[in-house]
Coordinates of C-alpha atoms in Angstrom, one line a residue:
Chain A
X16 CA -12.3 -50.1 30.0
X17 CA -11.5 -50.3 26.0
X18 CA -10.4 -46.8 25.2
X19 CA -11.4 -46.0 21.3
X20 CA -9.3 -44.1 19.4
X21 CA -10.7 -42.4 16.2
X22 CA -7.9 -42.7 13.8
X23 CA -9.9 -41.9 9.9
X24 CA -11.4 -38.8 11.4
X25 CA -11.5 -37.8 7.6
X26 CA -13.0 -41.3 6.6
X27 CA -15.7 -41.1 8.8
X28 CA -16.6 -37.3 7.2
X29 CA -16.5 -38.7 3.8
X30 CA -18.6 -41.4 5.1
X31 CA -21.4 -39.0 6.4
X32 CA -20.5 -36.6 3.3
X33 CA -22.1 -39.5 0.8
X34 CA -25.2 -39.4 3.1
X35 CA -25.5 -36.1 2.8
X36 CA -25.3 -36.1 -0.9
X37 CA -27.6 -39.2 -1.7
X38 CA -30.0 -37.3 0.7
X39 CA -29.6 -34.5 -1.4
X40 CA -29.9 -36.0 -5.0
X41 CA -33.0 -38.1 -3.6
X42 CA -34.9 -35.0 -3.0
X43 CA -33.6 -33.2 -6.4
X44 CA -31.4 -30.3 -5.2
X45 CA -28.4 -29.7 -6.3
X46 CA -26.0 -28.6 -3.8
X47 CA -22.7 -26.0 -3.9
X48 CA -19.8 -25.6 -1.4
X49 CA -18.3 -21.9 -1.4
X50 CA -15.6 -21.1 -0.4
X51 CA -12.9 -18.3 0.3
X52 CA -10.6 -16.0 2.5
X53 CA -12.7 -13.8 4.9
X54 CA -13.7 -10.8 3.1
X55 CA -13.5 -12.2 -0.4
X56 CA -17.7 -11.7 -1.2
X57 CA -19.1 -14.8 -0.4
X58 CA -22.0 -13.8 1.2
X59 CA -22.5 -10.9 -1.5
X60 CA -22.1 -13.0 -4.1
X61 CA -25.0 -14.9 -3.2
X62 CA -27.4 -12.1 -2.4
X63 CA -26.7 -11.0 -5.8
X64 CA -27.5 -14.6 -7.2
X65 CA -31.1 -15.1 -5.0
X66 CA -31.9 -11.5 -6.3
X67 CA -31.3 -12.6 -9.8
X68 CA -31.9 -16.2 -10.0
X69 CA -34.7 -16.6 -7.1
X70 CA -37.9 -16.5 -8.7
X71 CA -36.8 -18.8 -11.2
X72 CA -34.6 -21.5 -8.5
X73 CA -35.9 -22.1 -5.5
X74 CA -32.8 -21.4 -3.1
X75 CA -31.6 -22.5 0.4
X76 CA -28.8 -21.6 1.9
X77 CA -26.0 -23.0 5.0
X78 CA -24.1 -20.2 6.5
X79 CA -21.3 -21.5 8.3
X80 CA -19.6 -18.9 10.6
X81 CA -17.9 -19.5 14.1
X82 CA -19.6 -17.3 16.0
X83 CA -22.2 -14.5 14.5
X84 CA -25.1 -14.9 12.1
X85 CA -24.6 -11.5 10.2
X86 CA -24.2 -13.1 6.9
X87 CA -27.3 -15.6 7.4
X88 CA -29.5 -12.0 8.7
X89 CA -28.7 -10.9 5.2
X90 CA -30.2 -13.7 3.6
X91 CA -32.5 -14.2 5.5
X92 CA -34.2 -10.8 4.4
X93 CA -34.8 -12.7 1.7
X94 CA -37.4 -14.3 2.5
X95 CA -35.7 -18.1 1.5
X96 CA -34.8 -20.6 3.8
X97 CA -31.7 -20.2 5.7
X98 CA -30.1 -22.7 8.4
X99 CA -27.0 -20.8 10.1
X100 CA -24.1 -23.0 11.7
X101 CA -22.0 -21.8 14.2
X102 CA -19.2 -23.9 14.6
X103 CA -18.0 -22.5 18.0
X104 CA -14.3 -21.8 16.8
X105 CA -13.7 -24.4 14.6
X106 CA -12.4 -23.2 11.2
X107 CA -14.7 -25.5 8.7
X108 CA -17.8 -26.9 8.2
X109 CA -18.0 -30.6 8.0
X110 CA -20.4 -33.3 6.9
X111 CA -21.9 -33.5 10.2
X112 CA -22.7 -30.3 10.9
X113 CA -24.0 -30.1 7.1
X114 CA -26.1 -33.3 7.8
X115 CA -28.0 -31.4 10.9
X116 CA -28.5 -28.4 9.3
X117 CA -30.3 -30.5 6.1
X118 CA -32.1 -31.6 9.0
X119 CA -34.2 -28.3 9.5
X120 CA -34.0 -27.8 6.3
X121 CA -37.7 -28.3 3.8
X122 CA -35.8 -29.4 0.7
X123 CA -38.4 -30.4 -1.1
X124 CA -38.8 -27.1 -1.9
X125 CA -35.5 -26.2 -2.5
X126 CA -33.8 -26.7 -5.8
X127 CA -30.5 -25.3 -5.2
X128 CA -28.7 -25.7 -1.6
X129 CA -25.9 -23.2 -1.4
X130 CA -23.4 -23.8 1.7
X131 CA -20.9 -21.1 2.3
X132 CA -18.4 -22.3 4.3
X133 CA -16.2 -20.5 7.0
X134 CA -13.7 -18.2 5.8
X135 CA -10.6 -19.9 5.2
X136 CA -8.2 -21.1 2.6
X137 CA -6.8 -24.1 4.3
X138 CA -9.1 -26.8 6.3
X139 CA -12.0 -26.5 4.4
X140 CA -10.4 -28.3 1.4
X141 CA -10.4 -31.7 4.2
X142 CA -13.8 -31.6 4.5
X143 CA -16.4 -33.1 1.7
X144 CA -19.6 -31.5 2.6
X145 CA -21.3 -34.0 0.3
X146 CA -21.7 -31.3 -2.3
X147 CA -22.3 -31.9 -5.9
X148 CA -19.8 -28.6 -6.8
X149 CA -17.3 -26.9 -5.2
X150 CA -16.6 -23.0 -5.7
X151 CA -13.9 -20.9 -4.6
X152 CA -14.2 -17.3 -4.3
X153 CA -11.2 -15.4 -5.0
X154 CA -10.6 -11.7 -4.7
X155 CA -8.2 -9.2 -6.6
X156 CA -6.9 -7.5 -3.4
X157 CA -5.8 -10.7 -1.7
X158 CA -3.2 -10.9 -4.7
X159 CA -2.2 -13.2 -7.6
X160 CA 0.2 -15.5 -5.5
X161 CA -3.2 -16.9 -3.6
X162 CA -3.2 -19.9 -5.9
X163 CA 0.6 -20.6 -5.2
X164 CA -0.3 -20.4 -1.3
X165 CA -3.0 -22.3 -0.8
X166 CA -3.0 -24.9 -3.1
X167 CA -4.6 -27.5 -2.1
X168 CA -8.3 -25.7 -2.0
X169 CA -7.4 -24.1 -5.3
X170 CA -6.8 -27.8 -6.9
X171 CA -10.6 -28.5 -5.6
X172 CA -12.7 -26.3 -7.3
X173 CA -14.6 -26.9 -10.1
X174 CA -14.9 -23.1 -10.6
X175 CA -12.7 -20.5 -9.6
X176 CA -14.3 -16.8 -9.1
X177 CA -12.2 -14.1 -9.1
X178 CA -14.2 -11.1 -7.7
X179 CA -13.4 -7.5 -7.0
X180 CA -12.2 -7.2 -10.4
X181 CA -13.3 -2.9 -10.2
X182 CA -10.5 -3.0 -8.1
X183 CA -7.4 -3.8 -10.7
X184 CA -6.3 -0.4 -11.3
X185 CA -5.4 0.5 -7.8
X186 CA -3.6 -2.8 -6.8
X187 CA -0.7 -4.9 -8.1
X188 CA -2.5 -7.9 -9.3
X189 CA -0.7 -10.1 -11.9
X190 CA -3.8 -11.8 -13.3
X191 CA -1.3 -14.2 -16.1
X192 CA 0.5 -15.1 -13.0
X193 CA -2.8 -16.2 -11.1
X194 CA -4.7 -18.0 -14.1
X195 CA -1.2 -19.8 -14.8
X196 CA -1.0 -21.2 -11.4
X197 CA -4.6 -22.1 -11.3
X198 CA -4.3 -24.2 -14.7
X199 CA -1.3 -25.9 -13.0
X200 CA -2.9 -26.9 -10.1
X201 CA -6.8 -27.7 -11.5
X202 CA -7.5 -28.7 -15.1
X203 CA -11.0 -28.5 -14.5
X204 CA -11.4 -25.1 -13.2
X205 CA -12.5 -22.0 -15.2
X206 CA -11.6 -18.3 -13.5
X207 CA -15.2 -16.6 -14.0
X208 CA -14.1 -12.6 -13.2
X209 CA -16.8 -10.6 -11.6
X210 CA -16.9 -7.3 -9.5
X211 CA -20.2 -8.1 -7.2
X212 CA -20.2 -4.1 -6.6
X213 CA -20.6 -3.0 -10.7
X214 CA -21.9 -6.3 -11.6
X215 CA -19.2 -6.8 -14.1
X216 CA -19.3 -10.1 -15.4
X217 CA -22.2 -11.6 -13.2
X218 CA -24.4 -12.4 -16.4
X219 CA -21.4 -15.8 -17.2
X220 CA -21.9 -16.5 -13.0
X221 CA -25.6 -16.2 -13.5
X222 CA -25.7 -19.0 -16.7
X223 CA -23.4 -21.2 -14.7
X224 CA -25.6 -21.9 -12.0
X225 CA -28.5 -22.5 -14.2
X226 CA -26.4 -24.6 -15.8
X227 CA -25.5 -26.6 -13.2
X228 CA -29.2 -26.5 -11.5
X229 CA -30.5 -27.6 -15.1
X230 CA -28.4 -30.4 -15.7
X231 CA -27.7 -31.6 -12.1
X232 CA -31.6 -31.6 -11.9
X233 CA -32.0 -33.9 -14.8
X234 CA -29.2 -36.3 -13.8
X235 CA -30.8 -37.3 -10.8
Chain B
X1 CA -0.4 -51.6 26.2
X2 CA -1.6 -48.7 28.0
X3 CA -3.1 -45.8 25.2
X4 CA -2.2 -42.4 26.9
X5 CA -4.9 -39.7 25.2
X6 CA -3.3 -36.7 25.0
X7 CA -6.4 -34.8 26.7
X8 CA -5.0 -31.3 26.9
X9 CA -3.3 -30.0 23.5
X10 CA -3.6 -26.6 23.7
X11 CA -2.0 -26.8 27.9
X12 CA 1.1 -28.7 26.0
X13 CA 1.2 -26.2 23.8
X14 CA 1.4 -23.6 26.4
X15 CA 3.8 -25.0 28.6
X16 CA 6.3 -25.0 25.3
X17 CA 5.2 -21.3 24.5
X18 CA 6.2 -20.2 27.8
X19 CA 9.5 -22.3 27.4
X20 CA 10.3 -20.3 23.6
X21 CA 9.3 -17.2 25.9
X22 CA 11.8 -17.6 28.2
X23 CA 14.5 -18.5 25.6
X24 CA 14.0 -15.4 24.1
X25 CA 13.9 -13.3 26.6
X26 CA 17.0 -15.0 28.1
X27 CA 18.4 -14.0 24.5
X28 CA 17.1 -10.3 25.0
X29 CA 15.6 -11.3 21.7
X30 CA 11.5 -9.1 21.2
X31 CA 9.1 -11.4 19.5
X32 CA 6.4 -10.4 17.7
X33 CA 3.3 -13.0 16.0
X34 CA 1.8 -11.6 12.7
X35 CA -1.6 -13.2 11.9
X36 CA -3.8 -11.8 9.2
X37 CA -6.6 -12.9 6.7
X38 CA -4.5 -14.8 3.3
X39 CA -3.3 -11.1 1.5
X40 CA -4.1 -8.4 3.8
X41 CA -0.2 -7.7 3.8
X42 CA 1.8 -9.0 6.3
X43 CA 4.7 -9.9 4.2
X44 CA 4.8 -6.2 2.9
X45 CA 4.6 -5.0 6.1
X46 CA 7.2 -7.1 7.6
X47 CA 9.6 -6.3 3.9
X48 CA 9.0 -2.5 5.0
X49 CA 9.5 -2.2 7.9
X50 CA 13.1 -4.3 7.6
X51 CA 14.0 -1.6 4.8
X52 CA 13.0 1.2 7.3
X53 CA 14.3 0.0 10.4
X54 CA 17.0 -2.5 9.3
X55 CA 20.4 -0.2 10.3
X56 CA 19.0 0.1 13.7
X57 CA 17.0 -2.9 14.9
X58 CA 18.4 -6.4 14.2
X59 CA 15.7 -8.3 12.8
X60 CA 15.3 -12.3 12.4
X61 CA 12.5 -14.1 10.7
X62 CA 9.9 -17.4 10.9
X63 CA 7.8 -16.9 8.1
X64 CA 4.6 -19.7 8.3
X65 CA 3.2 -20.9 5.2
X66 CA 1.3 -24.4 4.7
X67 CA 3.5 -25.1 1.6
X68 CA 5.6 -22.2 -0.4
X69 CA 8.5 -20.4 0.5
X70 CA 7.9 -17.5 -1.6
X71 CA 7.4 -15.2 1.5
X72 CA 10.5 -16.7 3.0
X73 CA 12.6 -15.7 -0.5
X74 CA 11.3 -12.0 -0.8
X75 CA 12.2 -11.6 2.9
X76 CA 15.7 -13.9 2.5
X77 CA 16.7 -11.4 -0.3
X78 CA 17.4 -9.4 2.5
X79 CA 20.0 -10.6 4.2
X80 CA 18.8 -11.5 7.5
X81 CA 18.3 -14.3 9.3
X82 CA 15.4 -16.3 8.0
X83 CA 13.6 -19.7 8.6
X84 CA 10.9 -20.9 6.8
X85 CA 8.1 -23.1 8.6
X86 CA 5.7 -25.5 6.1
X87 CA 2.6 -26.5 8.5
X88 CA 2.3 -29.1 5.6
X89 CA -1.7 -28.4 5.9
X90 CA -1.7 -27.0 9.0
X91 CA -3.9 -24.4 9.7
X92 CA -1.7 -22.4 11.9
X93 CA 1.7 -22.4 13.4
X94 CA 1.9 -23.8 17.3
X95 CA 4.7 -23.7 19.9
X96 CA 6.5 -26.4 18.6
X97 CA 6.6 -25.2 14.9
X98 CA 8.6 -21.9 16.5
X99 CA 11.0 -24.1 18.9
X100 CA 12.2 -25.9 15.8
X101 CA 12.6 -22.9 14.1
X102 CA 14.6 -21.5 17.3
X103 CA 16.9 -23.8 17.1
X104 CA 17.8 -22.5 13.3
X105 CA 18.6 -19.0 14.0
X106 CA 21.2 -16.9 15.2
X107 CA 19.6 -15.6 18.6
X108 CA 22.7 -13.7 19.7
X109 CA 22.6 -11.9 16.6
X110 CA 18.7 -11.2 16.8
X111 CA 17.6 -8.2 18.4
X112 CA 13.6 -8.9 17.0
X113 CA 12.3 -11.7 16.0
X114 CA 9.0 -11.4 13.5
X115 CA 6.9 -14.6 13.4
X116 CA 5.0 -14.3 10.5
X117 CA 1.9 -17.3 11.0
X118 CA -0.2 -18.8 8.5
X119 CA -2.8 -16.5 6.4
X120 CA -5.8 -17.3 8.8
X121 CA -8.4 -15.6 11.2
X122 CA -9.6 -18.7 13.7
X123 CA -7.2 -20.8 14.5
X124 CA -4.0 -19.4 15.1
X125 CA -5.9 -17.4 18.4
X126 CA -6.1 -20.8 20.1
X127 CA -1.9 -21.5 20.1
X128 CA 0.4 -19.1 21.5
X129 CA 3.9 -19.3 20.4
X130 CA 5.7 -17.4 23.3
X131 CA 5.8 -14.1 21.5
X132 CA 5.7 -10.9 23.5
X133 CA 2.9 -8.4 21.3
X134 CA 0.6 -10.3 19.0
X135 CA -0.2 -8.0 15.8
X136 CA -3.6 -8.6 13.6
X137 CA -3.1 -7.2 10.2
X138 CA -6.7 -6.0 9.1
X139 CA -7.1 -5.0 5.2
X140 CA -9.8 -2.4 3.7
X141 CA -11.6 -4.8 1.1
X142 CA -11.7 -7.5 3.8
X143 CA -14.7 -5.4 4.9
X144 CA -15.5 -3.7 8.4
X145 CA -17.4 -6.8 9.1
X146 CA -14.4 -8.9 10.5
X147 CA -14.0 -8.0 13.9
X148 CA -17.9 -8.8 14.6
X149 CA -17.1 -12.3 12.3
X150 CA -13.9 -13.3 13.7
X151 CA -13.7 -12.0 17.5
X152 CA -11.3 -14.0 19.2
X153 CA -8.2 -12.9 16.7
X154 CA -9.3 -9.2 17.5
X155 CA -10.0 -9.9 21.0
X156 CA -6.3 -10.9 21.4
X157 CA -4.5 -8.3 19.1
X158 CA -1.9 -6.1 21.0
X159 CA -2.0 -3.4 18.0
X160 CA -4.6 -3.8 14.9
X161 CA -2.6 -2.5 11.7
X162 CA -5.6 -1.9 9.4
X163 CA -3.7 -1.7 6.0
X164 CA -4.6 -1.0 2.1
X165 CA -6.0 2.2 3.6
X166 CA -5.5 3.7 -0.2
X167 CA -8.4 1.2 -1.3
X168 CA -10.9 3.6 0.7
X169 CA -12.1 5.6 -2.0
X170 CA -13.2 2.3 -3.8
X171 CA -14.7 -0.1 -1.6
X172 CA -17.5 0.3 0.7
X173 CA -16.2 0.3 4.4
X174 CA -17.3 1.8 7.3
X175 CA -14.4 3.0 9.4
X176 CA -16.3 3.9 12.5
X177 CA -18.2 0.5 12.8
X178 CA -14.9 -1.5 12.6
X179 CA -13.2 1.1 15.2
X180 CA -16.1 0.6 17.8
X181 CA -16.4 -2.8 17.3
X182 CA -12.8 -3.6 17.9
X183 CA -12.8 -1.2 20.9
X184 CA -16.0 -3.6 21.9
X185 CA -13.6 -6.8 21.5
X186 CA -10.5 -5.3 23.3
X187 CA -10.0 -2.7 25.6
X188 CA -6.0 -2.2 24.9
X189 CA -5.4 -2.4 21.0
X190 CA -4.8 1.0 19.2
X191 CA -5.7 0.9 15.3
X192 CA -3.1 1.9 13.1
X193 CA -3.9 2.7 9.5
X194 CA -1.7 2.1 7.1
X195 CA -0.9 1.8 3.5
X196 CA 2.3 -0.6 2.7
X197 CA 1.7 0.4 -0.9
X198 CA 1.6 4.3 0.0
X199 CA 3.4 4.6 2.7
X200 CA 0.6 6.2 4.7
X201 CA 0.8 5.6 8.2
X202 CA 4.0 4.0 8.3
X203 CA 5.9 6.2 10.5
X204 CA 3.8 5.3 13.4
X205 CA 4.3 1.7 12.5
X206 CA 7.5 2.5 12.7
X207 CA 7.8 4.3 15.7
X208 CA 5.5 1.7 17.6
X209 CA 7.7 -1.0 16.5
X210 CA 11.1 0.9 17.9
X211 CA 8.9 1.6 21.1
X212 CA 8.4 -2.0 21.8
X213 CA 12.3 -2.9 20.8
X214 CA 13.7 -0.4 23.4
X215 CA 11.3 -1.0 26.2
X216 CA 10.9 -4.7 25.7
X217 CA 15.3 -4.9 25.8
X218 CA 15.1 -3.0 28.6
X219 CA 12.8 -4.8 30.7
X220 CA 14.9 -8.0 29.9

């Protein structure tokens, strides 16, 4: 018997990553990997954007978790459509899983796919979802050496957002230090700062994701 | 040529924690594992708690980090044994990580040894390193969500230190869902609340920590 040994597990995501993503562009909808520590305000941050954004962007969302489906119940109540993943202990999404949930997904009425990924700093930077942008949510309280930490994931955003930002007066937070670091690791990147509890600073979060629905949209 | 597949990762990884385990104990040395979320404090608890109980307890340290060495330095300026692990991507530290690291330290001069892993809630639960008591390090603006989103690290927890404590007047959390849920998960871990900023708290960390020191030397 010929054993087979996968060796490019990674190669063979990137592989099913492009599928996903000229799946995605051939139906129109633009797509958006988020990303963060547990507890950062992914799932928040979101519910705030479909409340805002829904009735003029037709939303769906991935909620990748290992085990529950709290976060997807919460969207859910929103009446868009919502595919949860539960990875069973493994500490990503990947391609595949993405490609099953697109699957039971009706995207051609959805405009804008948002996949929140499981909370993690670390593995999820491996794993190309086939998404056309990649967002990292940051939070004040997990502290300014975050970039320095974890830099790989930092270096893969094309936005950075920094949220929890009512809570700077009662923590040490050296926010020169953390922008610093994130230039040196991502030229691309902008640091959007947002509290999802006041709403500080949603209104910028809000015209980025119209911006990238508009012109993604009309790229394809 | 024969391809052996190495079917059982996690039982290789047991069979070296129990080997680290019995080094240690041959060395009458305590071993603790820190996981925690990326910033809920560990490394301020662990700085702490060598400032407090320093004079009395002889500490040595693995501090896990997929790249830096930044919690290594703040805890080398110290003056006590110290040995930095990169996972180099790595999601979590393993068995094999910690023998290496062994091998670095002065165990006769080591009365407890604090094994601080890599900022993550999954993966670390699924490789033992041969540590005796197995600390979580919960934070308020994580959110009182985590124990129902990440079971298995709770599940395991010999103590949950729930830390930023201070935070409660500004964040939305809801103390008695997190207590009953990780009394749900695991039937022997006390919470401890804490503040490392504050102080709050601390003395019981404190007192837990000389508890397990005296009785775990003694049992050795």
């Amino acid at each position: 018997m010929k054993i087979k040994v996968l060796k490019d597990i990674l190669g063979a995501n990137d592989q099913r990553a492009k599928e996903n993503h000229s799946l995605l562009r051939g139906k129109n909808v633009v797509s958006m990997n988020i990303t963060a520590s547990p507890g950062a305000g992914k799932t928040s941050l979101i519910t705030r954007t479909i409340d805002r954004l829904g009735d003029k962007i037709r939303f769906g969302v991935v909620e990748g978790d290992i085990s529950s489906s709290i976060d997807a119940e919460a969207i859910g109540n929103r009446d868009i459509p919502v595919v949860q993943i539960n990875t069973g202990g493994t500490c990503h999404l990947d391609a595949n899983m993405v490609a099953n949930a697109l699957g039971s997904l009706p995207l051609d009425k959805i405009d804008f796919l948002i996949i929140e990924n499981v909370g993690n700093l670390i593995c999820p930077a491996s794993f190309s979802l086939g998404e056309d942008k990649n967002v990292l949510v940051a939070s004040i309280p997990e502290g300014h050496d975050k970039p320095h930490k974890y830099p790989v994931m930092f270096s893969q955003a094309d936005l950075v957002v920094l949220n929890k930002i009512d809570l700077l007066p009662y923590v040490d937070f050296d926010m020169e230090e953390f922008e610093r670091k994130v230039a040196d690791l991502n030229s691309k990147a902008n640091i959007l700062q947002i509290s999802c509890k006041t709403g500080e600073g949603l209104e910028e979060w809000f015209s980025w994701m119209t911006d990238q629905s508009t012109s993604l949209q009309q790229s394809s």
